[in-house]
CSV table of C-alpha atoms in Angstrom, one decimal:
chain,number,residue,atom,x,y,z
A,1,MET,CA,0.0,0.2,0.1
A,2,SER,CA,1.2,3.6,-1.0
A,3,GLY,CA,0.7,6.8,1.0
A,4,GLU,CA,0.5,5.3,4.4
A,5,THR,CA,1.5,7.4,7.4
A,6,TYR,CA,1.6,6.4,11.4
A,7,GLU,CA,-1.3,8.1,11.7
A,8,SER,CA,-3.1,5.3,10.2
A,9,LEU,CA,-1.9,3.1,12.9
A,10,ASN,CA,-4.2,5.1,15.6
A,11,LEU,CA,-1.4,4.4,18.3
A,12,GLU,CA,-2.4,5.2,21.8
A,13,PRO,CA,-0.8,8.1,23.6
A,14,LYS,CA,1.3,5.9,26.2
A,15,PRO,CA,4.6,4.3,26.3
A,16,ILE,CA,5.9,1.5,25.4
A,17,ARG,CA,6.8,-0.6,28.4
A,18,ALA,CA,8.7,-3.8,27.5
A,19,HIS,CA,11.1,-6.4,28.7
A,20,VAL,CA,14.5,-6.2,27.1
A,21,LEU,CA,17.3,-8.7,26.3
A,22,GLY,CA,20.5,-7.7,25.1
A,23,ALA,CA,23.9,-9.1,24.8
A,24,ALA,CA,27.3,-7.1,24.8
A,25,SER,CA,31.2,-8.0,24.0
A,26,VAL,CA,32.7,-6.4,27.1
A,27,VAL,CA,36.3,-5.8,27.5
A,28,VAL,CA,38.2,-5.3,30.8
A,29,GLY,CA,40.7,-3.0,31.2
A,30,ASP,CA,42.3,-0.2,29.6
A,31,ASP,CA,43.6,-2.1,26.9
A,32,TYR,CA,40.8,-3.2,24.1
A,33,TYR,CA,43.3,-5.5,22.3
A,34,ASN,CA,44.6,-7.3,25.4
A,35,GLY,CA,41.7,-7.0,28.3
A,36,ARG,CA,39.8,-10.0,29.6
A,37,ARG,CA,36.9,-10.4,26.9
A,38,GLU,CA,33.3,-12.1,27.3
A,39,THR,CA,30.1,-11.4,26.1
A,40,ILE,CA,27.4,-10.5,29.2
A,41,THR,CA,23.7,-11.2,28.8
A,42,PHE,CA,21.5,-8.6,29.6
A,43,SER,CA,18.1,-8.1,30.7
A,44,GLY,CA,15.5,-5.9,32.2
A,45,PHE,CA,12.5,-3.0,32.2
A,46,THR,CA,12.5,-0.4,29.8
A,47,GLN,CA,10.1,2.6,28.8
A,48,ILE,CA,10.2,4.2,25.3
A,49,ASN,CA,8.5,7.6,24.9
A,50,LYS,CA,7.0,7.9,21.6
A,51,TRP,CA,4.3,10.0,19.5
A,52,PRO,CA,1.4,10.3,19.9
A,53,MET,CA,2.4,11.5,23.3
A,54,PRO,CA,2.8,15.2,24.0
A,55,GLY,CA,5.9,16.7,22.8
A,56,PHE,CA,6.2,13.7,20.4
A,57,GLU,CA,6.3,14.6,16.8
A,58,HIS,CA,4.8,12.4,13.6
A,59,ARG,CA,5.9,14.1,10.2
A,60,VAL,CA,6.2,13.3,6.4
A,61,ASP,CA,9.4,15.1,5.1
A,62,ASP,CA,9.5,16.3,1.6
A,63,ASN,CA,10.6,12.8,-0.4
A,64,GLY,CA,7.6,11.2,1.5
A,65,PHE,CA,8.9,9.4,4.4
A,66,ALA,CA,6.8,9.3,7.4
A,67,SER,CA,8.4,9.0,10.8
A,68,PHE,CA,7.7,9.8,14.2
A,69,GLU,CA,9.9,10.7,17.3
A,70,THR,CA,10.9,8.5,20.5
A,71,GLU,CA,12.8,8.6,23.6
A,72,LEU,CA,14.4,6.3,26.2
A,73,ILE,CA,13.3,7.4,29.4
A,74,SER,CA,15.7,7.4,32.4
A,75,ALA,CA,14.0,6.6,36.0
A,76,PRO,CA,15.3,4.5,38.5
A,77,GLU,CA,13.6,1.1,37.8
A,78,VAL,CA,14.6,1.4,34.2
A,79,GLY,CA,17.8,-0.5,32.9
A,80,ILE,CA,19.2,-3.6,32.0
A,81,LYS,CA,21.2,-6.0,34.4
A,82,GLY,CA,23.4,-9.3,34.0
A,83,TYR,CA,26.5,-11.1,35.7
A,84,SER,CA,30.1,-10.4,34.6
A,85,TYR,CA,32.3,-13.8,34.7
A,86,GLU,CA,35.2,-11.4,34.7
A,87,LEU,CA,34.6,-8.9,37.4
A,88,ALA,CA,32.6,-11.7,39.4
A,89,ASP,CA,29.9,-9.1,39.8
A,90,ARG,CA,26.7,-7.7,38.8
A,91,VAL,CA,26.4,-5.1,35.8
A,92,GLN,CA,23.6,-2.8,35.0
A,93,LEU,CA,23.5,-0.5,32.3
A,94,LEU,CA,21.4,2.6,32.8
A,95,THR,CA,20.2,5.4,30.8
A,96,ASN,CA,21.8,8.7,31.6
A,97,PRO,CA,19.3,11.4,32.6
A,98,PHE,CA,21.4,14.2,31.8
A,99,LEU,CA,21.8,13.3,27.9
A,100,PRO,CA,19.0,12.9,25.2
A,101,ASN,CA,18.4,9.5,24.6
A,102,THR,CA,16.3,9.9,21.8
A,103,GLY,CA,15.5,8.6,18.4
A,104,HIS,CA,12.7,7.7,15.7
A,105,ILE,CA,10.8,5.1,13.6
A,106,ARG,CA,11.0,6.1,10.0
A,107,GLN,CA,9.6,4.3,6.8
A,108,ILE,CA,12.2,2.5,5.1
A,109,ALA,CA,10.3,3.0,1.4
A,110,PRO,CA,7.9,6.1,1.3
A,111,GLY,CA,4.4,5.6,2.1
A,112,ARG,CA,5.1,2.3,3.2
A,113,ASN,CA,4.8,1.8,7.4
A,114,PHE,CA,6.7,-1.1,7.6
A,115,PRO,CA,9.4,-2.4,7.2
A,116,ALA,CA,10.9,0.4,9.1
A,117,GLU,CA,14.2,1.9,10.8
A,118,PHE,CA,14.2,1.7,14.6
A,119,ARG,CA,17.0,4.1,16.1
A,120,LEU,CA,18.1,5.0,19.4
A,121,ARG,CA,20.8,7.2,20.1
A,122,ARG,CA,22.1,6.0,23.6
A,123,PHE,CA,24.1,7.4,26.4
A,124,GLY,CA,24.7,5.2,29.1
A,125,ILE,CA,26.0,4.8,32.6
A,126,LEU,CA,27.5,1.5,33.6
A,127,GLU,CA,27.6,0.4,37.4
A,128,THR,CA,29.0,-2.5,39.0
A,129,SER,CA,29.3,-3.1,43.0
A,130,THR,CA,32.9,-0.9,42.7
A,131,LEU,CA,32.9,0.9,39.3
A,132,ARG,CA,30.5,3.7,37.8
A,133,LEU,CA,31.4,4.6,34.4
A,134,THR,CA,30.4,6.6,31.3
A,135,HIS,CA,31.1,7.4,27.8
A,136,ARG,CA,32.3,10.1,25.8
A,137,GLY,CA,30.7,9.2,22.3
A,138,VAL,CA,27.2,8.1,21.5
A,139,ILE,CA,25.8,4.7,21.1
A,140,GLU,CA,23.9,4.8,18.0
A,141,THR,CA,21.4,1.6,17.6
A,142,VAL,CA,19.7,0.7,14.6
A,143,GLY,CA,17.3,-1.9,13.7
A,144,VAL,CA,14.4,-3.1,11.3
A,145,VAL,CA,10.9,-3.9,12.8
A,146,ASP,CA,8.0,-4.7,11.2
A,147,GLY,CA,5.3,-3.2,13.8
A,148,VAL,CA,4.6,-0.7,16.5
A,149,PRO,CA,5.3,-1.7,19.5
A,150,PRO,CA,7.9,-3.0,17.6
A,151,PHE,CA,8.3,-6.6,19.8
A,152,ALA,CA,10.0,-9.5,18.7
A,153,LYS,CA,8.7,-13.2,18.8
A,154,PRO,CA,9.3,-14.7,22.1
A,155,GLN,CA,11.5,-17.1,21.1
A,156,ALA,CA,13.7,-15.7,18.3
A,157,GLY,CA,17.0,-14.8,18.7
A,158,LEU,CA,19.3,-11.9,18.5
A,159,PRO,CA,21.4,-12.6,15.5
A,160,LEU,CA,20.7,-14.6,12.6
A,161,GLY,CA,22.8,-17.7,13.3
A,162,VAL,CA,25.6,-18.5,15.9
A,163,PRO,CA,28.9,-16.5,15.4
A,164,ARG,CA,31.8,-17.5,17.3
A,165,GLY,CA,35.3,-15.5,17.6
A,166,ALA,CA,36.5,-11.8,17.8
A,167,ALA,CA,36.8,-11.4,14.2
A,168,THR,CA,32.9,-12.6,13.5
A,169,GLU,CA,30.6,-10.4,12.4
A,170,ALA,CA,27.1,-10.8,14.0
A,171,VAL,CA,24.2,-10.3,11.9
A,172,PRO,CA,21.2,-9.0,14.0
A,173,ALA,CA,17.7,-10.7,13.4
A,174,PRO,CA,14.5,-8.6,12.6
A,175,GLY,CA,13.5,-6.7,15.3
A,176,VAL,CA,16.9,-6.4,17.0
A,177,LEU,CA,18.9,-3.2,17.7
A,178,ARG,CA,22.7,-3.3,17.2
A,179,ALA,CA,25.2,-0.8,18.0
A,180,THR,CA,27.1,0.8,15.3
A,181,GLY,CA,30.4,2.7,15.6
A,182,LEU,CA,32.0,0.2,18.1
A,183,PRO,CA,34.3,-0.3,20.2
A,184,GLU,CA,32.7,2.4,22.9
A,185,ALA,CA,35.1,3.0,25.7
A,186,TRP,CA,33.8,3.5,28.9
A,187,TYR,CA,35.6,5.8,31.5
A,188,PRO,CA,35.3,6.5,35.7
A,189,ALA,CA,32.1,9.0,35.9
A,190,SER,CA,32.1,12.1,38.0
A,191,ASP,CA,28.5,13.0,39.8
A,192,GLU,CA,27.3,14.6,36.7
A,193,ASN,CA,27.9,11.8,34.4
A,194,GLU,CA,30.7,13.3,32.7
A,195,PRO,CA,33.7,11.0,31.5
A,196,ILE,CA,37.0,11.4,34.1
A,197,GLY,CA,40.2,11.1,32.6
A,198,ILE,CA,41.7,9.7,29.6
A,199,THR,CA,42.3,6.0,30.8
A,200,PRO,CA,39.5,3.6,30.2
A,201,SER,CA,38.1,0.9,32.5
A,202,LEU,CA,36.1,-1.1,30.4
A,203,PHE,CA,34.6,-1.2,26.4
A,204,PHE,CA,32.0,-2.1,24.5
A,205,GLY,CA,33.5,-4.2,21.7
A,206,SER,CA,32.5,-5.1,18.3
A,207,GLY,CA,32.6,-8.4,16.2
A,208,ALA,CA,30.8,-11.5,17.4
A,209,SER,CA,28.5,-10.1,20.1
A,210,PRO,CA,28.2,-6.6,19.8
A,211,PHE,CA,25.8,-4.7,22.2
A,212,MET,CA,22.5,-6.2,20.3
A,213,THR,CA,19.1,-5.6,22.1
A,214,MET,CA,15.4,-6.3,21.4
A,215,LEU,CA,12.2,-5.7,22.9
A,216,LEU,CA,9.7,-8.6,24.2
A,217,ASP,CA,6.3,-8.7,25.8
A,218,PRO,CA,6.1,-11.5,28.2
A,219,SER,CA,3.0,-12.3,30.4
A,220,MET,CA,5.0,-13.4,33.5
A,221,ILE,CA,8.9,-13.2,34.7
A,222,VAL,CA,10.6,-15.7,37.0
A,223,GLN,CA,13.9,-14.8,38.1
A,224,ALA,CA,15.7,-17.0,40.9
A,225,THR,CA,18.3,-17.6,42.8
A,226,ILE,CA,20.0,-21.0,41.5
A,227,GLU,CA,21.6,-23.9,43.2
A,228,GLY,CA,22.8,-27.2,41.5
A,229,SER,CA,25.5,-29.0,40.2
A,230,LEU,CA,26.8,-29.6,36.9
A,231,THR,CA,28.6,-33.2,36.1
A,232,LEU,CA,31.2,-33.4,33.5
A,233,ALA,CA,33.7,-35.7,32.0
A,234,VAL,CA,37.2,-34.6,31.3
A,235,ASN,CA,40.1,-36.4,30.1
A,236,GLY,CA,38.2,-39.5,31.4
A,237,LYS,CA,37.3,-38.5,34.6
A,238,THR,CA,33.8,-37.8,36.2
A,239,VAL,CA,33.9,-34.2,37.8
A,240,LYS,CA,30.9,-33.1,40.0
A,241,VAL,CA,31.0,-29.3,40.1
A,242,GLU,CA,28.6,-27.5,42.6
A,243,LEU,CA,27.1,-24.2,41.3
A,244,LYS,CA,25.3,-21.3,42.5
A,245,GLY,CA,24.1,-18.0,41.4
A,246,GLU,CA,22.4,-15.1,43.6
A,247,ARG,CA,19.6,-13.4,42.0
A,248,SER,CA,20.8,-10.2,43.9
A,249,LEU,CA,23.8,-10.0,41.9
A,250,ALA,CA,21.9,-10.5,38.5
A,251,ALA,CA,23.3,-14.0,38.5
A,252,GLY,CA,21.0,-17.3,38.8
A,253,ALA,CA,18.2,-17.7,36.2
A,254,GLU,CA,15.4,-15.7,34.4
A,255,ILE,CA,12.4,-17.6,32.9
A,256,LEU,CA,10.1,-15.7,30.6
A,257,LEU,CA,6.5,-16.9,30.3
A,258,PHE,CA,4.1,-16.4,27.3
A,259,GLY,CA,0.6,-17.0,27.4
A,260,PRO,CA,-1.3,-17.8,24.2
A,261,GLU,CA,-2.3,-14.2,23.6
A,262,LYS,CA,1.4,-13.0,23.1
A,263,HIS,CA,2.7,-15.6,20.5
A,264,ASP,CA,1.3,-17.1,17.4
A,265,ASP,CA,1.7,-20.7,18.2
A,266,GLY,CA,-2.0,-21.6,19.1
A,267,ALA,CA,-2.3,-22.8,22.5
A,268,GLY,CA,-0.4,-23.3,25.4
A,269,VAL,CA,2.1,-21.4,27.5
A,270,ARG,CA,6.1,-21.0,26.2
A,271,ALA,CA,8.9,-20.4,28.2
A,272,ARG,CA,12.1,-18.9,27.4
A,273,LEU,CA,15.5,-19.3,29.9
A,274,SER,CA,16.5,-15.8,29.1
A,275,ARG,CA,19.6,-15.7,31.4
A,276,LEU,CA,21.4,-18.3,33.2
A,277,ALA,CA,24.7,-17.6,35.2
A,278,VAL,CA,25.8,-20.2,38.0
A,279,VAL,CA,29.2,-20.4,39.1
A,280,GLY,CA,31.6,-23.0,40.9
A,281,GLU,CA,34.9,-24.8,41.0
A,282,CYS,CA,36.7,-27.5,38.5
A,283,ALA,CA,40.4,-28.1,38.9
A,284,GLU,CA,40.2,-30.1,36.0
A,285,LEU,CA,39.0,-27.1,33.8
A,286,GLY,CA,41.5,-24.3,35.3
A,287,GLY,CA,39.6,-23.2,38.2
A,288,ARG,CA,36.4,-20.9,38.7
A,289,VAL,CA,33.7,-21.8,35.9
A,290,MET,CA,29.9,-20.4,34.9
A,291,LEU,CA,27.3,-22.1,33.1
A,292,ARG,CA,25.6,-19.8,31.4
A,293,ALA,CA,22.7,-19.5,28.6
A,294,SER,CA,23.8,-19.1,25.1
A,295,TRP,CA,23.1,-15.5,24.0
A,296,ALA,CA,23.1,-16.4,20.4
A,297,ARG,CA,21.0,-19.5,20.6
A,298,PRO,CA,17.5,-19.1,22.1
A,299,SER,CA,16.6,-21.8,25.3
A,300,ALA,CA,12.8,-22.4,24.6
A,301,GLY,CA,10.6,-24.5,25.8
A,302,THR,CA,7.0,-24.8,27.6
A,303,PHE,CA,5.2,-24.6,30.7
A,304,GLY,CA,1.9,-26.6,31.3
A,305,LYS,CA,0.2,-29.2,29.4
A,306,GLY,CA,0.1,-27.4,25.9
A,307,ASP,CA,-3.9,-26.9,25.7
A,308,GLU,CA,-3.9,-23.9,27.8
A,309,ASP,CA,-5.9,-20.8,26.5
A,310,ALA,CA,-4.4,-18.4,29.3
A,311,LEU,CA,-1.5,-18.3,31.5
A,312,SER,CA,-4.1,-18.0,34.4
A,313,ARG,CA,-5.6,-21.4,33.3
A,314,LEU,CA,-2.2,-23.7,34.2
A,315,ARG,CA,-3.1,-26.5,36.3
A,316,TYR,CA,-0.3,-27.3,38.8
A,317,PRO,CA,1.8,-29.0,39.3
A,318,ALA,CA,2.7,-28.2,35.9
A,319,ASP,CA,5.6,-29.4,33.9
A,320,LEU,CA,8.2,-27.3,32.6
A,321,HIS,CA,10.5,-27.8,29.6
A,322,LEU,CA,13.3,-26.2,28.3
A,323,ASP,CA,15.8,-27.0,25.1
A,324,ALA,CA,18.7,-25.2,27.0
A,325,HIS,CA,21.9,-24.2,24.7
A,326,LEU,CA,24.7,-23.8,27.3
A,327,GLU,CA,28.0,-22.5,27.4
A,328,LEU,CA,30.9,-22.8,30.0
A,329,ALA,CA,33.0,-20.1,31.0
A,330,THR,CA,36.5,-21.2,32.2
A,331,PRO,CA,39.7,-19.5,32.6
A,332,HIS,CA,41.0,-20.5,29.4
A,333,GLY,CA,37.9,-19.6,27.5
A,334,ILE,CA,34.4,-20.7,26.4
A,335,LEU,CA,33.2,-24.1,25.7
A,336,TYR,CA,30.1,-24.5,23.8
A,337,ALA,CA,27.7,-27.5,23.8
A,338,THR,CA,27.2,-28.6,20.5
A,339,ALA,CA,23.5,-29.9,21.2
A,340,SER,CA,20.9,-28.6,23.6
A,341,ALA,CA,20.3,-30.2,27.0
A,342,PRO,CA,16.4,-30.9,27.4
A,343,LEU,CA,16.0,-29.2,31.2
A,344,SER,CA,12.5,-30.8,32.6
A,345,GLY,CA,11.0,-30.3,36.1
A,346,ARG,CA,7.3,-29.8,37.8
A,347,ALA,CA,6.5,-26.5,39.5
A,348,THR,CA,4.0,-26.4,41.9
A,349,ASP,CA,2.7,-22.8,41.2
A,350,LEU,CA,3.5,-19.9,39.4
A,351,GLU,CA,6.3,-18.9,41.3
A,352,ALA,CA,8.5,-22.1,41.3
A,353,ASN,CA,10.5,-21.9,44.4
A,354,GLY,CA,12.0,-25.1,44.9
A,355,THR,CA,11.6,-26.4,41.3
A,356,GLU,CA,14.0,-28.6,40.0
A,357,LEU,CA,15.3,-28.5,36.8
A,358,ARG,CA,17.6,-31.7,35.3
A,359,ALA,CA,18.9,-32.7,32.0
A,360,GLU,CA,20.8,-36.0,31.9
A,361,SER,CA,22.6,-36.2,28.5
A,362,ASP,CA,25.7,-36.7,26.9
A,363,VAL,CA,26.8,-33.2,25.1
A,364,PRO,CA,30.2,-32.6,24.0
A,365,LEU,CA,31.8,-29.1,25.1
A,366,VAL,CA,34.0,-27.7,22.5
A,367,ALA,CA,36.2,-25.0,22.2
A,368,GLU,CA,36.1,-21.9,19.6
A,369,ASP,CA,38.4,-24.3,17.3
A,370,GLY,CA,35.9,-26.9,17.5
A,371,THR,CA,38.4,-29.6,20.3
A,372,THR,CA,36.1,-31.3,22.5
A,373,LYS,CA,37.4,-30.2,25.9
A,374,ALA,CA,34.8,-32.1,28.2
A,375,ARG,CA,31.4,-33.8,28.1
A,376,LEU,CA,28.5,-32.6,29.5
A,377,THR,CA,26.6,-35.5,31.4
A,378,ASP,CA,24.3,-34.1,33.9
A,379,VAL,CA,22.8,-31.0,34.9
A,380,LYS,CA,20.8,-30.1,38.1
A,381,LEU,CA,19.3,-26.6,39.0
A,382,VAL,CA,17.1,-25.7,41.8
A,383,LEU,CA,15.1,-22.7,41.9
A,384,ARG,CA,15.4,-20.9,45.3
A,385,ASP,CA,14.3,-17.4,46.7
A,386,THR,CA,11.9,-16.5,43.1
A,387,GLN,CA,10.7,-13.4,42.2
A,388,VAL,CA,7.4,-13.0,39.9
A,389,GLY,CA,6.2,-10.2,38.0
A,390,GLU,CA,5.0,-8.7,35.0
A,391,GLN,CA,8.3,-6.5,34.8
A,392,ALA,CA,11.6,-6.9,35.8
A,393,PRO,CA,13.3,-3.6,37.5
A,394,VAL,CA,16.8,-2.7,37.0
A,395,SER,CA,17.2,-3.3,40.9
A,396,ASP,CA,14.9,-5.2,43.2
């Protein structure tokens, strides 16, 4: 259809409130080329103000391209968080309230609303328990969306394919915002969120896992401290690793639940293990290890019998199945599971406190060059201290 503008969508004058999933290649230290590099998976709550809210314009330019303005707001509950293996700490990314975090949704072809360009210019603050950092430049993020609100499909991935290696270029999936102009250096911040000095403490890197985010619309979010264990076969030896991840440190697990009204797969509740970070000691692999969910491969699943017409119609105990794609961070690099681990358990209620998820399998764990370093034979994860809600604020 030609001649469309966004006025035809009859959008409500209210903000987009969404759950954010993201990942960033983070380099710790002042040397981008030789620092400690890892991929951190983030999630959290965001609010984007937009037209037709007061102060935000819709326009059609002289060439027939329609667009409208957006703004990523700053508020105490808004931001994304994740757990860093290298820092052994919670990392949270907030919006700088002293700078304009603005953007737009704009037609790619004049007179045709979708696909559309979605762009946000981000100015951030990055906090850990010991660091408070900001950056000198702007982090431009851009993607292609097929609707407003620009929610991605519940079990969609961030990239198209599974990038590995620092030199690999990640290709964003539809609905995913990808940062351009990376790397970006982060410096100690003043009370006015100005960078101090010329020596950075951290970088957002480019390549296989640049800063990428997407918006999701789950029915419910379960966040939990995790206690558990991992059984490995290493050089012919069976090794059991005790694991723990604290929810208060943005470790543990986050599970997203989507009722039938949130997906297009018919009846039933869909699930997604959106974040996992549990840490233990394994001398056979060099010391401290962290089991995490892959940022590139979605760990999708189901909750319940599959015939429910709403999340509220779940009957308990309810079966929870997650096709988990796992990775193991070690002092010598990341090991990647070559197949999924089918985690299964039964929840007595929606809070799922005390639910044990178990996967008995035999999955090779390979280094970046494809060499098998271990085999994963058993995973046990027990949900503790769960927090359940429709939103996941950056701070508890």
